[in-house]
Coordinates of C-alpha atoms and ligand atoms in Angstrom, one line a residue:
X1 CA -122.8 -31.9 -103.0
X2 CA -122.2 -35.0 -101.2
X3 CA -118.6 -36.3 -101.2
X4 CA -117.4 -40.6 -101.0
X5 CA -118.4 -43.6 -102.0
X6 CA -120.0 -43.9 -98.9
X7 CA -122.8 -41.6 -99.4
X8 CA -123.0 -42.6 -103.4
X9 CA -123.7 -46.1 -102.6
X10 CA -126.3 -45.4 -99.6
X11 CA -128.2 -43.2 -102.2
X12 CA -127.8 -45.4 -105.1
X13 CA -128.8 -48.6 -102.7
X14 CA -132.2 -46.2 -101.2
X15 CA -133.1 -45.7 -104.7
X16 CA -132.7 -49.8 -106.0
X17 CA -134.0 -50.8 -103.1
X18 CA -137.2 -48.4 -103.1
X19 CA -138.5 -50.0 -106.6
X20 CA -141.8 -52.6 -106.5
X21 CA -143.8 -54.3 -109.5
X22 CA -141.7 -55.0 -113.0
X23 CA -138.2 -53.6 -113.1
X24 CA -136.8 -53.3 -116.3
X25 CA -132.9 -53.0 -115.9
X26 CA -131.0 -51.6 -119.2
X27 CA -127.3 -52.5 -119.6
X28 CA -127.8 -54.9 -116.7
X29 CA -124.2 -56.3 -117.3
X30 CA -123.2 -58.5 -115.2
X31 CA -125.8 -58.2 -112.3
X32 CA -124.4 -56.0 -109.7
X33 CA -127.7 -55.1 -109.0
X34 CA -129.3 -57.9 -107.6
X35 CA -128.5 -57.5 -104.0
X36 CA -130.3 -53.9 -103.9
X37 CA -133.7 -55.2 -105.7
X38 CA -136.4 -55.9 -103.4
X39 CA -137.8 -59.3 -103.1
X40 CA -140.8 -58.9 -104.5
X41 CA -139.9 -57.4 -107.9
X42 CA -140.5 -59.0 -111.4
X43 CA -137.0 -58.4 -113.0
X44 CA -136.2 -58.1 -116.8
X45 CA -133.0 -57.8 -118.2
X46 CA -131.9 -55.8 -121.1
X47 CA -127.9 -56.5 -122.4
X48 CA -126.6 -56.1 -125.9
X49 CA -123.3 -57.4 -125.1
X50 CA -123.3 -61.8 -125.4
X51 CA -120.7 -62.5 -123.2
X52 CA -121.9 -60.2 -120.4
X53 CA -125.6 -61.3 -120.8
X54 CA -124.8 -65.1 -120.6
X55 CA -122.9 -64.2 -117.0
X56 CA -125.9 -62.0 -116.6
X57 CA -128.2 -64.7 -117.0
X58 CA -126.7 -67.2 -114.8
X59 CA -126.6 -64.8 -111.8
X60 CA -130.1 -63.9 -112.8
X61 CA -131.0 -67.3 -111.9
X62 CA -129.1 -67.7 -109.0
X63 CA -130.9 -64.6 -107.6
X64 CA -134.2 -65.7 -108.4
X65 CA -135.2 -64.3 -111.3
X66 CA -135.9 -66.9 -113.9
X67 CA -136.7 -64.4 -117.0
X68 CA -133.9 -65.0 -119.9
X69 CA -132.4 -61.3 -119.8
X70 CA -133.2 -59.6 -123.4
X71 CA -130.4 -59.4 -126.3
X72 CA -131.0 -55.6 -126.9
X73 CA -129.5 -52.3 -126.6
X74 CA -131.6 -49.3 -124.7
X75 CA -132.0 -47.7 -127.6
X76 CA -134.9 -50.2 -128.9
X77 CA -136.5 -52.9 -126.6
X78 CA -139.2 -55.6 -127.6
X79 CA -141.4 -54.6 -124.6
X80 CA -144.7 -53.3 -125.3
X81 CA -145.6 -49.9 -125.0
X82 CA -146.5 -49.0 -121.0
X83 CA -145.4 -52.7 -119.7
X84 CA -142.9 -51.4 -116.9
X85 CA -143.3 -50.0 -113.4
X86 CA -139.7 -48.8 -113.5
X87 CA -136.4 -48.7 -115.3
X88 CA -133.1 -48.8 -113.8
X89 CA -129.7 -47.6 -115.1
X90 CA -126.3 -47.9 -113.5
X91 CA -123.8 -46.3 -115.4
X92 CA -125.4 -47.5 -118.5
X93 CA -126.5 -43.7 -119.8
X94 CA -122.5 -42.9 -120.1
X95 CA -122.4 -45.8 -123.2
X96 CA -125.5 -45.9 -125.0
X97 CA -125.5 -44.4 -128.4
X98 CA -127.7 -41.9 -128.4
X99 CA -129.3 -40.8 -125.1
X100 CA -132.1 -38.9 -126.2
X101 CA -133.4 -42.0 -128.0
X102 CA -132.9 -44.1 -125.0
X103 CA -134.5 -41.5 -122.3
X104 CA -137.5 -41.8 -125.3
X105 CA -137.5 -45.8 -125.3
X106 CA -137.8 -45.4 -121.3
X107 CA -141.0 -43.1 -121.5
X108 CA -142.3 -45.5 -123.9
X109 CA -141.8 -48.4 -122.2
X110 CA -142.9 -47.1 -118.3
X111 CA -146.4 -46.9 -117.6
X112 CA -148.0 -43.6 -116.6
X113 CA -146.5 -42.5 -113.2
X114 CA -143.6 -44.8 -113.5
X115 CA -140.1 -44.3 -112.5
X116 CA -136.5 -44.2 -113.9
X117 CA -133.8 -44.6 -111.3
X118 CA -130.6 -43.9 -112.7
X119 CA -127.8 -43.9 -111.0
X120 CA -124.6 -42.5 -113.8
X121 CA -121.1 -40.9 -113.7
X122 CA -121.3 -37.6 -115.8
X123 CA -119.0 -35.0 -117.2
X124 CA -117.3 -32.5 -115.1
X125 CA -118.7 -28.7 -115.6
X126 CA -117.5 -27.0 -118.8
X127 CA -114.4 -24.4 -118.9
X128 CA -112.5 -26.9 -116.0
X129 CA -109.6 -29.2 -116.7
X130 CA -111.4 -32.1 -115.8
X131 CA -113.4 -31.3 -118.4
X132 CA -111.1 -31.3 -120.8
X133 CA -109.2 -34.4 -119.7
X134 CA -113.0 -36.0 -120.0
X135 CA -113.2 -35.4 -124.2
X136 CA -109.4 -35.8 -124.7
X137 CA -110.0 -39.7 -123.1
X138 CA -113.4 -40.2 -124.6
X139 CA -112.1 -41.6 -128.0
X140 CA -109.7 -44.3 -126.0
X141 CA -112.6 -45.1 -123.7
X142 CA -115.4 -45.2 -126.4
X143 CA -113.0 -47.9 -127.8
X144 CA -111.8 -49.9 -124.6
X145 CA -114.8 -49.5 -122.3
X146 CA -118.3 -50.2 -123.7
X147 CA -118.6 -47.3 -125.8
X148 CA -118.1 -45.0 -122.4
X149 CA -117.8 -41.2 -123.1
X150 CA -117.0 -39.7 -119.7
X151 CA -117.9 -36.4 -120.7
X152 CA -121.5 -37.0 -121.5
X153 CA -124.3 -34.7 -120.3
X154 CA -126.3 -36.5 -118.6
X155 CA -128.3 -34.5 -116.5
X156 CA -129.3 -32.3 -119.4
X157 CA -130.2 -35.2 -121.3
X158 CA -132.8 -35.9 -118.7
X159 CA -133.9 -32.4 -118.5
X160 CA -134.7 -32.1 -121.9
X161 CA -136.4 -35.8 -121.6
X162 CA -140.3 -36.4 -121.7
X163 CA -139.3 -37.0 -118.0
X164 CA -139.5 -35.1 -115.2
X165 CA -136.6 -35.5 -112.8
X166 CA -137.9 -35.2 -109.5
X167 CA -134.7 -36.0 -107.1
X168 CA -131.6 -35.5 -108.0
X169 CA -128.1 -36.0 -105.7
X170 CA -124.6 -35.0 -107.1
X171 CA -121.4 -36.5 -106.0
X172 CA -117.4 -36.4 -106.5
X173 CA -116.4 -40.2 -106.2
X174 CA -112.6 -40.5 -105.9
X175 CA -110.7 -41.8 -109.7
X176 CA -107.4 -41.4 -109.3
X177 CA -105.1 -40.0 -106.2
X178 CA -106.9 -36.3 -105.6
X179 CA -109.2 -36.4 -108.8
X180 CA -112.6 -36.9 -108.3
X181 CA -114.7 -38.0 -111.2
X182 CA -119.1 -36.6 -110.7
X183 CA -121.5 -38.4 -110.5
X184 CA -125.4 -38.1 -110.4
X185 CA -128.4 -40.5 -108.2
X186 CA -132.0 -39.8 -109.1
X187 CA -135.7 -40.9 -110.0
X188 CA -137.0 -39.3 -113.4
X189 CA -140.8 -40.1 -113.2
X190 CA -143.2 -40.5 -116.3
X191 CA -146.4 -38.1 -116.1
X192 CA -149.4 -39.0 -115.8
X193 CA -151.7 -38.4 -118.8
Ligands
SAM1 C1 -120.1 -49.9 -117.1 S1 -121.2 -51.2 -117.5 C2 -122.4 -51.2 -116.2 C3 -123.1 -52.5 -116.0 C4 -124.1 -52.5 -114.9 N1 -125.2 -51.7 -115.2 C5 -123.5 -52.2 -113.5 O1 -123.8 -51.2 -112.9 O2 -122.6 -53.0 -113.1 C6 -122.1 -50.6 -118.9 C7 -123.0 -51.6 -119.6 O3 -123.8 -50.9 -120.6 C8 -123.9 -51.8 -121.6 N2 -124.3 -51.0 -122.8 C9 -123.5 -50.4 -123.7 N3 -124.2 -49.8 -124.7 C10 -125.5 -50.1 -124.4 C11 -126.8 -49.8 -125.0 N4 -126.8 -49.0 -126.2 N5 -127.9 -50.2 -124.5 C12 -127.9 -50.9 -123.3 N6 -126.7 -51.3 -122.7 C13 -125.6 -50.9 -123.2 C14 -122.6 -52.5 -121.7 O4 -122.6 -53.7 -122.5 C15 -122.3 -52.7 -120.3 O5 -122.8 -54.0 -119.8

């Protein structure tokens, strides 16, 4: 278990930064993302929320990607079957509605032997008080924070995904004073036929 911010943003920027060919990037926001991307890849955008998207698009263009980022939520995106190289997902998994559907949108969407990087905060292990504090604040955050549930299982999710996670690093990032919220970096990859 790696501990700091530090560590979190080295893995998080190793895993941006190691994606080539067309990225699809769900949730997008407002772009934080760019900086990581590697020069040479074809971005698309995917963000459901209007206000976000039109800041998303502006620093879209200001980073060289000219493609009008998409008005949709992960759950269902007008990309054809097998059209992406890779989708990425920063703390995006924490607010979708439904995460299985999502995890099944991205292995529709990624060609054979493509890869999801995802980089997510995740709730704390059963039984703890952390644990607890993440479901008693999930109906506040649900509401103020882009549909955010803090407990959400998100490593399981991918588990029990059509894709097979293949690296995986855990994390405690500082919240508040002492407590320390987890949080998960990783590649999921599509297999081949
Ligand atoms: C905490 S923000 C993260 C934004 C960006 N990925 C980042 O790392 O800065 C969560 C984003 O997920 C978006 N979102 C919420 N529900 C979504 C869904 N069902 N599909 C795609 N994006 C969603 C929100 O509009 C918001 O922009």
């Amino acid at each position: 278990m790696a501990e700091g911010f530090e560590a979190y943003r080295a893995a998080k920027s190793a895993a941006i930064g190691g994606l080539r060919g067309t990225v699809l990037e769900i949730g997008a926001g407002r772009g934080s993302n760019f900086g990581l991307l590697h020069s040479s890849v074809t971005w698309i955008g995917c963000e459901p929320d209007r206000r976000r998207r039109v800041e998303l698009a502006r620093n879209a263009h200001r980073s060289g990607h000219p493609r009008e980022p998409l008005a949709a939520a992960a759950e269902s995106v007008p990309l054809p079957d097998g059209s992406v190289d890779a989708v990425l997902a920063t703390v995006v998994l924490c607010s979708v509605r439904d995460q299985a559907r999502v995890l099944a949108e991205i292995a529709r969407l990624l060609r054979p032997g493509g890869q999801f990087v995802f980089a997510e905060h995740v709730g704390a292990p059963e039984r703890t008080w952390k644990r607890v504090v993440q479901r008693v604040i999930a109906p506040a955050t649900r509401i103020f924070d882009h549909g955010c549930d803090p407990a959400r299982e998100t490593e399981a999710s991918l588990r029990r995904s059509p894709l097979d996670v293949v690296h995986i690093e855990h994390f405690e990032l500082p919240a508040l004073g002492a407590v320390t919220v987890p949080y998960i970096v990783g590649r999921a990859v599509l297999p081949e036929a």
